[in-house]
Amino acid sequence: MTAYGSFPGARPRRLRTTPAMRRMVAETRLHPADLILPAFVREGISEPVAISAMPGVVQHTRDTLRKAAVEALEAGVAGIMLFGVPEDEKKDALGSAGLDPDGILQVALRDVRAEVGDELVIMSDVCLDEYTDHGHCGVLDEHGRVDNDATLERYAEMAQVQADAGAHVVGPSGMMDGQVGVIRDALDAIGKEDVSILAYTAKYSSAFYGPFREAIGSSLRGDRKTYQQDSANVRESLRELALDLEEGADMVMVKPAGPYLDVLAKVADSVDVPVAAYQISGEFAMVEAAAEKGWIDRDKAIAETLLGIKRAGASMILTYWATEVAQGLGAGR
């Protein structure tokens, strides 16, 4: 090698020399419009209730939910996904409060729609787990198993009352076979052809849901392994994907996000519809807990997790940090 030798000829580090250079050549970027804020609204409370395992996240009152929706809109967040938390005495075996036009979720949908109109995409969770006294996502049969087809009848009605209340998008999350097709037919039957379906296509049975169950006041007994997907499987997700698209899904989702980036990438490579990923409560809680201990840099860890989800192929990310991150992105412009 001479003084003017050519080794190494390729020097990728040249494109990492300064923050401005790295910003210019970045292949993946987060934007506020990539983000969706999941939010909980609880019946019968006069002040927000903190969720112990999710620092900074609360069960909203109707008033504070409206304020949170406006704050998200002003930050540039694309949408808000609403989850209702009924009073315990209103839970029953059939999840009736979830189908009540005056139930907490439907009331909250009307509140938020009146507050932000069409400027923020308003999404709603189509599932019975918040409303059943057994905590499962569907109706149980005489053997205590979730009855798929009986549950579909409930989902159809639930989607209709949510659409009537103002949802732009309904998100069936119970992982019942045929749920997308039944809901599409039900919406079309009442003239709600413009309401979109965000299919929870690959929703895995996960250890990371723990804090969410506190957030919705879950009454779950047992587990959901007979209907949520097995974490060992990938091809099964692609089969679920094909079925959801055939049934009329407008958008599809992978949940959780972080532990299933490989699934997210395969789904994103396979479709021409928008792909969402849900960064769930346990993912959120781990970062917050480690940051509280001083073990990681909180803001950098949040940004890195979200960028990884976007890099894997998500066009939309549901995250409890949505408004905070969107505000930071806006301030950095």
XYZ file of C-alpha atoms in Angstrom, residues 18-289:
272
model
C -22.283 15.383 10.832
C -25.878 15.544 12.070
C -26.813 17.469 8.940
C -25.255 14.821 6.709
C -27.004 11.995 8.566
C -30.303 13.831 8.359
C -29.898 14.407 4.635
C -29.261 10.743 3.781
C -31.695 9.203 6.258
C -33.696 6.428 4.605
C -36.546 6.413 7.116
C -38.271 9.381 8.712
C -41.010 9.744 11.286
C -43.759 12.269 10.692
C -46.606 13.246 13.021
C -49.066 11.929 10.440
C -47.592 8.436 10.919
C -48.914 8.353 14.481
C -52.214 7.312 16.078
C -53.002 7.900 19.745
C -54.763 5.095 21.656
C -56.932 6.583 24.420
C -59.107 5.206 27.217
C -62.329 6.807 28.414
C -63.871 5.592 31.646
C -67.465 5.840 32.686
C -68.468 7.372 36.002
C -65.334 9.337 36.908
C -64.970 13.082 37.431
C -61.164 13.230 37.212
C -58.677 11.285 35.067
C -57.399 8.092 36.689
C -53.686 7.351 36.345
C -52.691 3.923 35.042
C -49.945 2.772 37.393
C -48.078 0.602 34.890
C -48.210 3.265 32.157
C -46.693 6.510 33.480
C -48.369 9.547 31.951
C -51.312 7.583 30.520
C -54.749 7.905 32.104
C -58.294 6.705 31.916
C -59.940 9.872 30.647
C -63.143 11.542 31.624
C -65.299 12.635 28.711
C -64.003 16.192 29.105
C -60.326 15.299 29.282
C -60.713 12.967 26.304
C -61.994 15.851 24.222
C -58.992 17.906 25.278
C -56.608 15.051 24.455
C -58.144 14.743 20.991
C -57.671 18.456 20.327
C -54.087 18.305 21.602
C -53.349 15.369 19.302
C -54.887 17.197 16.351
C -52.886 20.337 17.024
C -49.690 18.263 17.208
C -50.392 16.789 13.760
C -51.265 13.260 14.906
C -53.268 11.427 12.255
C -55.846 9.659 14.385
C -57.120 8.563 17.773
C -58.185 5.022 18.696
C -60.791 4.944 21.459
C -61.337 2.249 24.079
C -64.288 2.397 26.455
C -64.147 1.393 30.120
C -67.659 0.829 31.501
C -68.704 0.729 35.120
C -68.184 -2.736 36.578
C -71.867 -3.276 37.284
C -72.651 -2.838 33.591
C -70.480 -5.774 32.538
C -72.294 -8.992 31.673
C -71.656 -12.279 29.891
C -72.620 -10.825 26.499
C -70.802 -7.487 26.700
C -74.084 -5.631 26.303
C -72.666 -2.237 27.299
C -70.489 -2.324 24.196
C -73.577 -2.453 21.984
C -75.567 0.178 23.850
C -75.902 3.348 21.728
C -75.528 5.265 24.975
C -72.615 3.180 26.253
C -69.406 4.939 27.231
C -67.556 4.300 23.974
C -70.412 5.503 21.796
C -70.896 8.610 23.940
C -67.163 9.313 23.706
C -67.200 8.872 19.940
C -69.944 11.471 19.645
C -68.020 13.800 21.966
C -64.800 13.569 19.983
C -66.525 13.801 16.604
C -68.319 16.958 17.766
C -65.002 18.391 18.959
C -62.726 17.668 15.982
C -65.085 16.715 13.157
C -63.247 15.177 10.235
C -59.902 16.820 11.000
C -58.735 13.848 13.080
C -59.388 10.237 12.069
C -61.547 8.791 14.838
C -61.125 5.062 15.338
C -62.932 2.694 17.685
C -62.191 -0.727 19.104
C -64.645 -3.457 18.113
C -64.186 -6.047 20.836
C -66.133 -7.294 23.827
C -63.357 -7.771 26.366
C -63.881 -4.387 28.021
C -67.579 -5.142 28.524
C -67.765 -8.825 29.509
C -67.743 -9.983 33.107
C -65.422 -12.848 32.109
C -63.021 -10.571 30.217
C -62.922 -12.550 26.983
C -63.250 -10.989 23.551
C -66.417 -12.893 22.711
C -69.466 -14.763 23.877
C -68.803 -18.004 25.764
C -70.546 -21.288 24.988
C -71.787 -23.810 27.545
C -68.257 -25.206 27.870
C -66.691 -21.830 28.606
C -65.072 -21.504 25.187
C -65.394 -18.425 23.005
C -68.158 -19.051 20.458
C -66.829 -17.609 17.215
C -70.066 -17.266 15.269
C -72.178 -16.011 18.163
C -69.496 -13.408 18.765
C -69.625 -12.271 15.146
C -73.269 -11.324 15.603
C -72.281 -9.083 18.497
C -69.405 -7.537 16.549
C -71.710 -6.670 13.651
C -74.060 -4.734 15.910
C -71.176 -3.176 17.812
C -69.624 -1.849 14.603
C -72.962 -0.396 13.560
C -73.486 1.567 16.784
C -69.903 2.839 16.663
C -70.329 3.997 13.076
C -73.603 5.696 13.986
C -71.796 7.441 16.850
C -69.212 8.942 14.507
C -66.312 6.533 14.039
C -64.455 7.001 10.766
C -62.706 3.650 11.241
C -63.653 0.545 13.189
C -60.964 -1.823 14.421
C -62.107 -5.406 15.054
C -59.489 -6.724 17.459
C -60.960 -9.969 18.780
C -59.362 -12.302 16.214
C -62.622 -14.083 15.423
C -62.682 -15.940 12.094
C -64.748 -13.980 9.571
C -64.974 -10.796 11.633
C -63.984 -8.424 8.827
C -66.523 -9.766 6.349
C -69.377 -9.728 8.849
C -68.591 -6.177 9.901
C -68.290 -4.971 6.305
C -71.712 -6.394 5.491
C -73.190 -4.905 8.659
C -71.828 -1.433 7.929
C -72.963 -1.500 4.316
C -76.426 -2.626 5.406
C -76.972 0.634 7.317
C -75.491 2.907 4.667
C -72.052 3.244 6.267
C -70.068 2.251 3.184
C -67.581 5.046 3.857
C -66.576 3.738 7.299
C -63.245 1.944 6.986
C -62.117 -1.265 8.644
C -58.682 -1.498 10.234
C -58.261 -5.254 10.624
C -56.212 -6.538 13.533
C -54.804 -9.108 11.125
C -51.900 -10.480 13.140
C -52.713 -10.048 16.815
C -50.526 -12.310 18.884
C -51.125 -13.762 22.327
C -48.484 -11.804 24.193
C -47.011 -11.222 27.627
C -46.775 -7.539 26.756
C -50.498 -6.801 27.182
C -50.342 -6.684 30.980
C -50.591 -2.914 31.555
C -53.423 -2.647 29.003
C -55.559 -4.912 31.145
C -55.253 -2.429 33.984
C -56.107 0.371 31.554
C -59.410 -1.207 30.536
C -60.247 -2.685 33.930
C -60.155 -6.198 32.482
C -62.061 -9.012 34.181
C -60.168 -11.686 32.248
C -60.091 -15.202 33.629
C -57.770 -17.591 31.806
C -56.050 -16.587 28.585
C -56.800 -15.863 24.928
C -54.593 -18.436 23.289
C -57.487 -20.150 21.466
C -58.151 -17.071 19.340
C -55.098 -14.815 19.413
C -52.148 -16.031 17.356
C -49.306 -18.189 18.602
C -46.043 -16.251 18.784
C -44.221 -19.165 17.130
C -46.021 -18.670 13.811
C -45.403 -16.409 10.821
C -47.081 -18.163 7.884
C -50.308 -18.187 9.857
C -50.245 -14.372 9.826
C -50.008 -14.333 6.052
C -53.027 -16.618 5.862
C -54.934 -14.296 8.184
C -53.825 -11.407 5.981
C -55.187 -12.998 2.826
C -58.507 -13.722 4.508
C -58.891 -10.203 5.882
C -58.192 -8.645 2.505
C -60.612 -10.998 0.801
C -63.281 -10.012 3.335
C -62.820 -6.297 2.653
C -60.226 -4.913 5.084
C -59.146 -1.402 4.127
C -56.086 -1.422 6.376
C -54.295 -4.155 8.302
C -52.407 -4.281 11.583
C -49.679 -6.223 13.368
C -49.888 -6.240 17.179
C -47.622 -6.105 19.203
C -45.114 -4.182 17.108
C -41.622 -4.501 18.569
C -41.445 -8.274 19.177
C -42.970 -8.951 15.740
C -41.017 -6.714 13.379
C -40.319 -9.725 11.152
C -44.046 -10.321 10.764
C -44.626 -6.624 10.137
C -42.000 -6.619 7.379
C -43.532 -9.662 5.684
C -47.022 -8.177 5.846
C -45.832 -4.824 4.505
C -44.041 -6.523 1.613
C -47.169 -8.509 0.744
C -49.896 -5.878 0.429
C -50.874 -2.672 -1.292
C -53.039 -1.370 1.564
C -51.885 0.731 4.531
C -50.199 -1.273 7.276
C -50.446 -0.331 10.943
C -48.476 -1.565 13.908
C -49.489 -1.175 17.548
C -46.706 -0.402 20.006
C -48.529 -1.860 22.973
C -48.666 -1.141 26.682
C -45.879 -3.498 27.699
C -43.506 -2.021 25.131
C -44.334 1.437 26.460
C -43.970 0.384 30.091
C -40.561 -1.226 29.602
C -39.055 1.945 28.162
C -40.626 4.130 30.830
C -39.482 1.835 33.649
